[in-house]
mmCIF file of C-alpha atoms in Angstrom:
data_model
loop_
_atom_site.group_PDB
_atom_site.id
_atom_site.type_symbol
_atom_site.label_atom_id
_atom_site.label_comp_id
_atom_site.label_asym_id
_atom_site.label_seq_id
_atom_site.Cartn_x
_atom_site.Cartn_y
_atom_site.Cartn_z
ATOM 1 C CA MET A 1 -17.645 -43.545 5.524
ATOM 2 C CA MET A 2 -17.577 -41.940 2.100
ATOM 3 C CA SER A 3 -17.704 -38.182 1.657
ATOM 4 C CA GLU A 4 -20.336 -36.441 -0.450
ATOM 5 C CA PRO A 5 -19.054 -36.588 -4.061
ATOM 6 C CA VAL A 6 -17.084 -33.527 -5.035
ATOM 7 C CA GLN A 7 -18.559 -31.373 -7.798
ATOM 8 C CA GLY A 8 -15.957 -30.585 -10.461
ATOM 9 C CA LEU A 9 -15.867 -27.329 -12.378
ATOM 10 C CA ILE A 10 -13.352 -26.392 -15.061
ATOM 11 C CA LEU A 11 -12.866 -22.654 -15.440
ATOM 12 C CA ALA A 12 -10.672 -21.752 -18.382
ATOM 13 C CA HIS A 13 -9.985 -19.469 -21.323
ATOM 14 C CA ALA A 14 -11.846 -19.680 -24.641
ATOM 15 C CA SER A 15 -13.029 -23.272 -25.299
ATOM 16 C CA VAL A 16 -10.440 -25.085 -23.182
ATOM 17 C CA ALA A 17 -12.961 -26.140 -20.523
ATOM 18 C CA SER A 18 -15.561 -27.521 -22.916
ATOM 19 C CA GLY A 19 -12.826 -29.359 -24.813
ATOM 20 C CA LEU A 20 -11.474 -30.975 -21.664
ATOM 21 C CA VAL A 21 -14.947 -32.008 -20.501
ATOM 22 C CA ALA A 22 -15.681 -33.486 -23.931
ATOM 23 C CA ALA A 23 -12.444 -35.477 -23.769
ATOM 24 C CA VAL A 24 -13.222 -36.761 -20.259
ATOM 25 C CA LYS A 25 -16.717 -37.800 -21.381
ATOM 26 C CA GLN A 26 -15.296 -39.583 -24.401
ATOM 27 C CA ILE A 27 -12.743 -41.516 -22.367
ATOM 28 C CA ALA A 28 -14.514 -42.098 -19.063
ATOM 29 C CA GLY A 29 -18.147 -41.955 -20.140
ATOM 30 C CA ILE A 30 -19.247 -39.671 -17.327
ATOM 31 C CA GLY A 31 -22.708 -38.186 -17.227
ATOM 32 C CA ASP A 32 -23.591 -34.531 -17.270
ATOM 33 C CA GLY A 33 -22.949 -32.650 -14.074
ATOM 34 C CA THR A 34 -19.893 -34.478 -12.744
ATOM 35 C CA LEU A 35 -17.585 -31.986 -14.359
ATOM 36 C CA ARG A 36 -18.964 -28.705 -15.655
ATOM 37 C CA PRO A 37 -17.175 -26.438 -18.143
ATOM 38 C CA LEU A 38 -17.112 -22.694 -17.748
ATOM 39 C CA THR A 39 -15.402 -20.149 -20.010
ATOM 40 C CA ASN A 40 -14.324 -16.632 -19.153
ATOM 41 C CA ASP A 41 -15.277 -15.449 -22.654
ATOM 42 C CA GLY A 42 -17.086 -12.140 -22.510
ATOM 43 C CA CYS A 43 -17.170 -12.071 -18.714
ATOM 44 C CA GLY A 44 -15.942 -9.313 -16.475
ATOM 45 C CA PRO A 45 -14.622 -10.313 -13.035
ATOM 46 C CA ASP A 46 -17.963 -9.924 -11.234
ATOM 47 C CA ALA A 47 -19.947 -11.842 -13.845
ATOM 48 C CA LEU A 48 -17.354 -14.610 -13.836
ATOM 49 C CA LEU A 49 -17.421 -14.929 -10.048
ATOM 50 C CA ASP A 50 -21.237 -15.091 -10.135
ATOM 51 C CA ALA A 51 -21.073 -17.870 -12.728
ATOM 52 C CA VAL A 52 -18.578 -19.852 -10.653
ATOM 53 C CA ARG A 53 -20.735 -19.439 -7.535
ATOM 54 C CA ARG A 54 -23.773 -20.721 -9.453
ATOM 55 C CA ASP A 55 -22.049 -23.712 -11.057
ATOM 56 C CA ALA A 56 -20.202 -24.821 -7.920
ATOM 57 C CA GLY A 57 -23.485 -26.056 -6.470
ATOM 58 C CA SER A 58 -24.045 -26.502 -2.749
ATOM 59 C CA GLY A 59 -21.733 -29.380 -1.744
ATOM 60 C CA PRO A 60 -17.969 -29.776 -1.828
ATOM 61 C CA ALA A 61 -16.518 -28.362 -5.012
ATOM 62 C CA LEU A 62 -13.198 -28.474 -6.796
ATOM 63 C CA ILE A 63 -12.505 -25.780 -9.366
ATOM 64 C CA PHE A 64 -9.922 -26.605 -11.982
ATOM 65 C CA THR A 65 -8.330 -23.666 -13.798
ATOM 66 C CA ASP A 66 -6.006 -23.595 -16.783
ATOM 67 C CA LEU A 67 -3.682 -20.940 -15.372
ATOM 68 C CA VAL A 68 -2.802 -20.131 -11.801
ATOM 69 C CA SER A 69 -3.481 -16.440 -12.330
ATOM 70 C CA GLY A 70 -5.604 -14.277 -14.575
ATOM 71 C CA SER A 71 -9.349 -13.921 -14.497
ATOM 72 C CA CYS A 72 -10.055 -17.665 -14.154
ATOM 73 C CA GLY A 73 -7.555 -18.289 -11.380
ATOM 74 C CA PHE A 74 -8.619 -15.115 -9.643
ATOM 75 C CA ALA A 75 -12.343 -15.950 -9.681
ATOM 76 C CA ALA A 76 -11.647 -19.475 -8.413
ATOM 77 C CA ARG A 77 -9.497 -18.270 -5.541
ATOM 78 C CA LYS A 78 -12.033 -15.629 -4.588
ATOM 79 C CA LEU A 79 -14.668 -18.334 -4.320
ATOM 80 C CA VAL A 80 -12.358 -20.479 -2.192
ATOM 81 C CA ALA A 81 -11.943 -17.513 0.159
ATOM 82 C CA GLU A 82 -15.698 -17.082 0.628
ATOM 83 C CA ARG A 83 -17.140 -20.591 0.314
ATOM 84 C CA PRO A 84 -16.461 -23.498 2.730
ATOM 85 C CA GLY A 85 -15.760 -26.905 1.218
ATOM 86 C CA THR A 86 -14.124 -25.499 -1.887
ATOM 87 C CA ALA A 87 -10.699 -26.009 -3.430
ATOM 88 C CA VAL A 88 -8.910 -24.780 -6.529
ATOM 89 C CA LEU A 89 -6.429 -26.691 -8.613
ATOM 90 C CA SER A 90 -4.559 -24.775 -11.306
ATOM 91 C CA GLY A 91 -2.775 -26.154 -14.352
ATOM 92 C CA ALA A 92 -5.522 -28.660 -15.130
ATOM 93 C CA ASN A 93 -4.693 -31.449 -17.545
ATOM 94 C CA LEU A 94 -6.623 -34.407 -18.903
ATOM 95 C CA ALA A 95 -4.814 -36.973 -16.763
ATOM 96 C CA MET A 96 -5.819 -35.319 -13.502
ATOM 97 C CA LEU A 97 -9.390 -34.812 -14.693
ATOM 98 C CA LEU A 98 -9.728 -38.497 -15.533
ATOM 99 C CA ASP A 99 -8.411 -39.391 -12.093
ATOM 100 C CA PHE A 100 -10.829 -36.925 -10.534
ATOM 101 C CA VAL A 101 -13.971 -38.520 -11.953
ATOM 102 C CA PHE A 102 -13.088 -41.872 -10.358
ATOM 103 C CA HIS A 103 -12.128 -40.475 -6.934
ATOM 104 C CA ARG A 104 -14.781 -37.874 -6.192
ATOM 105 C CA ASP A 105 -15.655 -39.549 -2.903
ATOM 106 C CA LEU A 106 -12.306 -38.769 -1.329
ATOM 107 C CA PRO A 107 -12.160 -35.945 1.225
ATOM 108 C CA LEU A 108 -11.312 -32.721 -0.586
ATOM 109 C CA PRO A 109 -7.777 -32.181 0.820
ATOM 110 C CA VAL A 110 -6.828 -35.789 0.051
ATOM 111 C CA LEU A 111 -8.293 -35.509 -3.424
ATOM 112 C CA VAL A 112 -6.445 -32.291 -4.224
ATOM 113 C CA GLU A 113 -3.107 -33.713 -3.103
ATOM 114 C CA ARG A 114 -3.715 -36.861 -5.139
ATOM 115 C CA LEU A 115 -4.645 -34.917 -8.279
ATOM 116 C CA VAL A 116 -1.662 -32.571 -8.071
ATOM 117 C CA THR A 117 0.642 -35.587 -7.917
ATOM 118 C CA HIS A 118 -1.221 -37.370 -10.693
ATOM 119 C CA GLY A 119 -1.250 -34.294 -12.923
ATOM 120 C CA ARG A 120 2.458 -33.649 -12.419
ATOM 121 C CA ASP A 121 3.330 -37.281 -13.102
ATOM 122 C CA ALA A 122 1.483 -37.040 -16.409
ATOM 123 C CA ILE A 123 3.827 -34.353 -17.703
ATOM 124 C CA THR A 124 6.874 -35.741 -19.467
ATOM 125 C CA GLY A 125 9.095 -34.601 -22.293
ATOM 126 C CA ALA A 126 11.179 -36.237 -25.004
ATOM 127 C CA CYS A 127 13.218 -35.000 -27.952
ATOM 128 C CA SER A 128 14.141 -36.705 -31.180
ATOM 129 C CA GLU A 129 17.729 -37.937 -31.493
ATOM 130 C CA ASP A 130 18.844 -35.019 -33.684
ATOM 131 C CA CYS A 131 17.709 -32.512 -31.042
ATOM 132 C CA THR A 132 19.568 -34.412 -28.350
ATOM 133 C CA ASP A 133 22.711 -34.474 -30.489
ATOM 134 C CA ALA A 134 22.445 -30.744 -31.167
ATOM 135 C CA ALA A 135 22.032 -29.999 -27.465
ATOM 136 C CA GLY A 136 25.072 -32.131 -26.667
ATOM 137 C CA ALA A 137 27.140 -30.343 -29.307
ATOM 138 C CA ALA A 138 26.070 -26.949 -27.978
ATOM 139 C CA ALA A 139 27.052 -28.007 -24.458
ATOM 140 C CA ARG A 140 30.506 -29.057 -25.689
ATOM 141 C CA MET B 1 7.859 7.857 -22.827
ATOM 142 C CA PRO B 2 8.407 5.385 -19.978
ATOM 143 C CA LEU B 3 4.720 5.213 -19.072
ATOM 144 C CA VAL B 4 4.470 2.815 -21.986
ATOM 145 C CA LEU B 5 0.989 1.464 -21.341
ATOM 146 C CA LEU B 6 -2.020 2.966 -19.624
ATOM 147 C CA ARG B 7 -4.796 0.413 -19.902
ATOM 148 C CA VAL B 8 -8.405 0.222 -18.802
ATOM 149 C CA ASP B 9 -9.239 -3.431 -18.168
ATOM 150 C CA GLU B 10 -11.676 -4.858 -15.606
ATOM 151 C CA ARG B 11 -9.452 -7.905 -15.208
ATOM 152 C CA LEU B 12 -6.386 -5.790 -14.348
ATOM 153 C CA ILE B 13 -3.418 -8.214 -14.306
ATOM 154 C CA HIS B 14 -4.220 -11.210 -16.515
ATOM 155 C CA GLY B 15 -2.936 -13.189 -19.476
ATOM 156 C CA GLN B 16 -3.362 -10.521 -22.166
ATOM 157 C CA VAL B 17 -1.486 -7.977 -20.076
ATOM 158 C CA ILE B 18 1.335 -10.279 -19.024
ATOM 159 C CA VAL B 19 1.802 -12.312 -22.190
ATOM 160 C CA GLY B 20 0.445 -9.932 -24.810
ATOM 161 C CA TRP B 21 1.731 -6.568 -23.640
ATOM 162 C CA ALA B 22 4.350 -6.812 -20.892
ATOM 163 C CA GLY B 23 6.826 -8.886 -22.905
ATOM 164 C CA PRO B 24 6.773 -6.984 -26.198
ATOM 165 C CA LEU B 25 6.811 -3.613 -24.415
ATOM 166 C CA ARG B 26 9.585 -4.746 -22.024
ATOM 167 C CA ILE B 27 7.564 -3.637 -19.012
ATOM 168 C CA GLY B 28 9.615 -3.454 -15.827
ATOM 169 C CA CYS B 29 6.854 -2.429 -13.441
ATOM 170 C CA ILE B 30 3.091 -2.875 -13.373
ATOM 171 C CA VAL B 31 1.189 -0.340 -11.308
ATOM 172 C CA VAL B 32 -2.445 -1.021 -10.474
ATOM 173 C CA ALA B 33 -4.304 2.155 -9.535
ATOM 174 C CA ASP B 34 -7.277 1.051 -7.475
ATOM 175 C CA ASP B 35 -8.452 2.273 -4.085
ATOM 176 C CA ALA B 36 -9.925 -1.037 -2.892
ATOM 177 C CA LEU B 37 -7.010 -3.174 -4.041
ATOM 178 C CA ALA B 38 -4.490 -0.826 -2.471
ATOM 179 C CA GLU B 39 -6.089 -1.773 0.879
ATOM 180 C CA SER B 40 -6.392 -5.522 0.296
ATOM 181 C CA GLU B 41 -3.167 -7.464 0.712
ATOM 182 C CA TRP B 42 -4.700 -10.873 0.043
ATOM 183 C CA GLU B 43 -6.133 -9.713 -3.283
ATOM 184 C CA GLN B 44 -2.797 -8.160 -4.172
ATOM 185 C CA ASP B 45 -1.178 -11.532 -3.501
ATOM 186 C CA LEU B 46 -3.622 -13.170 -5.916
ATOM 187 C CA TYR B 47 -2.790 -10.726 -8.664
ATOM 188 C CA LYS B 48 0.946 -11.100 -8.016
ATOM 189 C CA LEU B 49 0.650 -14.834 -8.718
ATOM 190 C CA GLY B 50 0.401 -13.919 -12.396
ATOM 191 C CA VAL B 51 3.364 -11.576 -12.517
ATOM 192 C CA PRO B 52 6.612 -13.132 -13.719
ATOM 193 C CA ALA B 53 9.891 -12.683 -11.859
ATOM 194 C CA GLY B 54 11.617 -9.572 -13.105
ATOM 195 C CA ILE B 55 8.494 -7.438 -13.229
ATOM 196 C CA GLU B 56 7.764 -5.356 -10.164
ATOM 197 C CA CYS B 57 4.155 -4.916 -9.118
ATOM 198 C CA ARG B 58 2.674 -2.039 -7.098
ATOM 199 C CA PHE B 59 -0.856 -1.243 -5.939
ATOM 200 C CA LEU B 60 -1.677 2.396 -5.315
ATOM 201 C CA PRO B 61 -4.777 4.473 -4.613
ATOM 202 C CA VAL B 62 -5.904 6.317 -7.742
ATOM 203 C CA ALA B 63 -5.042 9.752 -6.333
ATOM 204 C CA THR B 64 -1.508 8.628 -5.451
ATOM 205 C CA ALA B 65 -1.014 7.194 -8.927
ATOM 206 C CA ARG B 66 -2.270 10.443 -10.493
ATOM 207 C CA ASP B 67 0.296 12.433 -8.500
ATOM 208 C CA ARG B 68 3.094 10.231 -9.842
ATOM 209 C CA ILE B 69 2.159 10.172 -13.536
ATOM 210 C CA ALA B 70 4.361 13.110 -14.510
ATOM 211 C CA ALA B 71 7.371 11.569 -12.764
ATOM 212 C CA TRP B 72 6.721 8.210 -14.433
ATOM 213 C CA GLN B 73 6.505 9.907 -17.827
ATOM 214 C CA ARG B 74 9.892 11.573 -17.245
ATOM 215 C CA GLY B 75 11.555 8.562 -15.636
ATOM 216 C CA SER B 76 13.468 5.668 -17.129
ATOM 217 C CA GLU B 77 11.442 2.784 -15.657
ATOM 218 C CA ARG B 78 9.131 1.177 -18.237
ATOM 219 C CA ILE B 79 5.745 1.213 -16.525
ATOM 220 C CA ALA B 80 2.328 -0.222 -17.323
ATOM 221 C CA LEU B 81 -0.448 1.508 -15.409
ATOM 222 C CA LEU B 82 -3.733 -0.385 -15.081
ATOM 223 C CA VAL B 83 -7.177 0.754 -13.956
ATOM 224 C CA ARG B 84 -10.327 -1.340 -13.850
ATOM 225 C CA GLY B 85 -12.838 1.102 -15.317
ATOM 226 C CA VAL B 86 -13.715 4.425 -16.871
ATOM 227 C CA PRO B 87 -14.500 6.119 -13.516
ATOM 228 C CA GLU B 88 -10.966 5.366 -12.315
ATOM 229 C CA LEU B 89 -9.563 6.650 -15.620
ATOM 230 C CA GLY B 90 -11.573 9.830 -15.156
ATOM 231 C CA ARG B 91 -10.053 10.343 -11.719
ATOM 232 C CA LEU B 92 -6.562 9.714 -13.082
ATOM 233 C CA ALA B 93 -7.133 12.391 -15.716
ATOM 234 C CA GLU B 94 -8.119 15.106 -13.247
ATOM 235 C CA GLY B 95 -6.030 18.240 -13.546
ATOM 236 C CA GLY B 96 -4.958 17.356 -17.067
ATOM 237 C CA SER B 97 -2.485 14.736 -15.883
ATOM 238 C CA LEU B 98 -3.127 12.538 -18.944
ATOM 239 C CA ALA B 99 -2.483 15.235 -21.556
ATOM 240 C CA ASP B 100 -0.733 13.664 -24.564
ATOM 241 C CA GLN B 101 -0.829 10.240 -22.857
ATOM 242 C CA GLN B 102 -2.045 7.296 -24.930
ATOM 243 C CA VAL B 103 -4.853 5.361 -23.216
ATOM 244 C CA ASN B 104 -5.691 1.794 -24.155
ATOM 245 C CA LEU B 105 -9.213 0.466 -23.617
ATOM 246 C CA GLY B 106 -8.521 -3.243 -23.272
ATOM 247 C CA GLY B 107 -11.478 -4.903 -21.605
ATOM 248 C CA ILE B 108 -14.802 -3.612 -20.302
ATOM 249 C CA HIS B 109 -17.376 -6.363 -20.402
ATOM 250 C CA HIS B 110 -21.125 -6.614 -20.602
ATOM 251 C CA ALA B 111 -23.140 -5.320 -17.685
ATOM 252 C CA PRO B 112 -26.628 -3.855 -17.349
ATOM 253 C CA GLY B 113 -26.778 -0.469 -19.057
ATOM 254 C CA ARG B 114 -23.823 -1.101 -21.325
ATOM 255 C CA GLU B 115 -23.977 -1.583 -25.091
ATOM 256 C CA ARG B 116 -21.539 -3.600 -27.136
ATOM 257 C CA VAL B 117 -18.970 -1.518 -29.004
ATOM 258 C CA LEU B 118 -16.394 -4.210 -29.726
ATOM 259 C CA ALA B 119 -16.184 -7.851 -28.681
ATOM 260 C CA TYR B 120 -14.194 -6.848 -25.605
ATOM 261 C CA LEU B 121 -15.665 -3.409 -25.037
ATOM 262 C CA PHE B 122 -19.109 -2.509 -23.726
ATOM 263 C CA LEU B 123 -19.907 1.081 -22.716
ATOM 264 C CA SER B 124 -22.772 2.815 -20.944
ATOM 265 C CA PRO B 125 -23.864 6.339 -21.947
ATOM 266 C CA GLU B 126 -22.177 7.652 -18.799
ATOM 267 C CA GLU B 127 -18.918 5.916 -19.686
ATOM 268 C CA ARG B 128 -19.041 7.337 -23.221
ATOM 269 C CA ALA B 129 -19.489 10.838 -21.794
ATOM 270 C CA ASP B 130 -16.640 10.289 -19.298
ATOM 271 C CA LEU B 131 -14.311 9.081 -22.054
ATOM 272 C CA ASP B 132 -15.193 12.127 -24.111
ATOM 273 C CA ARG B 133 -14.252 14.339 -21.164
ATOM 274 C CA VAL B 134 -10.940 12.529 -20.632
ATOM 275 C CA ALA B 135 -10.147 12.924 -24.327
ATOM 276 C CA ALA B 136 -10.993 16.615 -24.123
ATOM 277 C CA SER B 137 -8.359 16.944 -21.396
ATOM 278 C CA GLY B 138 -5.742 15.847 -23.927
ATOM 279 C CA ALA B 139 -5.555 12.049 -23.632
ATOM 280 C CA ASP B 140 -5.306 10.024 -26.832
ATOM 281 C CA ILE B 141 -7.802 7.206 -26.260
ATOM 282 C CA GLY B 142 -8.238 4.094 -28.373
ATOM 283 C CA ALA B 143 -9.268 0.463 -28.016
ATOM 284 C CA ARG B 144 -6.990 -2.481 -28.645
ATOM 285 C CA ASP B 145 -7.058 -5.758 -26.761
ATOM 286 C CA LEU B 146 -3.666 -6.998 -27.963
ATOM 287 C CA PRO B 147 -0.663 -5.319 -29.609
ATOM 288 C CA ASN B 148 -1.227 -7.016 -32.967
ATOM 289 C CA ALA B 149 -4.874 -5.887 -33.159
ATOM 290 C CA GLN B 150 -6.084 -2.802 -35.010
ATOM 291 C CA ARG B 151 -6.349 0.229 -32.722
ATOM 292 C CA VAL B 152 -9.805 1.792 -32.858
ATOM 293 C CA PRO B 153 -9.697 5.508 -31.978
ATOM 294 C CA LEU B 154 -12.188 6.982 -29.529
ATOM 295 C CA ALA B 155 -13.954 9.096 -32.160
ATOM 296 C CA GLU B 156 -14.937 5.911 -33.937
ATOM 297 C CA LEU B 157 -15.834 4.092 -30.712
ATOM 298 C CA LEU B 158 -18.207 6.811 -29.606
ATOM 299 C CA THR B 159 -20.328 6.511 -32.708
ATOM 300 C CA ARG B 160 -20.035 2.772 -33.107
ATOM 301 C CA ARG B 161 -22.599 0.076 -32.318
ATOM 302 C CA ASP B 162 -21.014 -3.317 -33.107
#
């Protein structure tokens, strides 16, 4: 039996959330409402928490934040403490958001674990050869 | 002056404080003066999530913080003291404890009854009057969201409508 689809909400600084939602729409072609953007611009803590409450809807909800702490992370975690069927995932990136839109029917705990793994796996690093050489020389 | 930052900011510990101020000012300890938070361990834990290793974090009732201001000003620990609003600042200033202390208005957002002064600062008539009283007790009050922004002194803020 499938779960009720999870409502996604991105809560982030400045225009990060709207940018991420635009990118997800461009790549995955989702409709409005699957993933809603919310900025903390101009919001005090109480106003931000009210906005998150409103946009989370009535069913299961997953709130993505850009940072683990700060006003966005704090509002998300406050909502998790007061609202059943709610989770927060901090450090949102495009890879995890794309995975989210195709797996919204998973139970919330399973979905969160999956997205954390997927988001982490999407982070890699590489340096050009000259940087690598310089690091090696410094180590010697 | 080891009480290197006294800031009024509804968000208390957040990105601007940690990234913008704590690093450049080499803050060693953040003190949040707030009666409700001093009683709420789970909320303290949330705020501590944003504090990097190497910076101590304390939550005190406003009256306790006020009693320690003089010692902090004389001490060697580099402290940032945060309050969430003008009423808390007013209580901190009781007895002249903020005489000659710089006060930074860093974030008071829109709410019913408040008018916009700066993009990050909205004040009600009561808050303007309270700030005037705190300034009269000797505090040097100005608004600045980040260290590289222009500081706007209270005298200008009190007459300003953005």
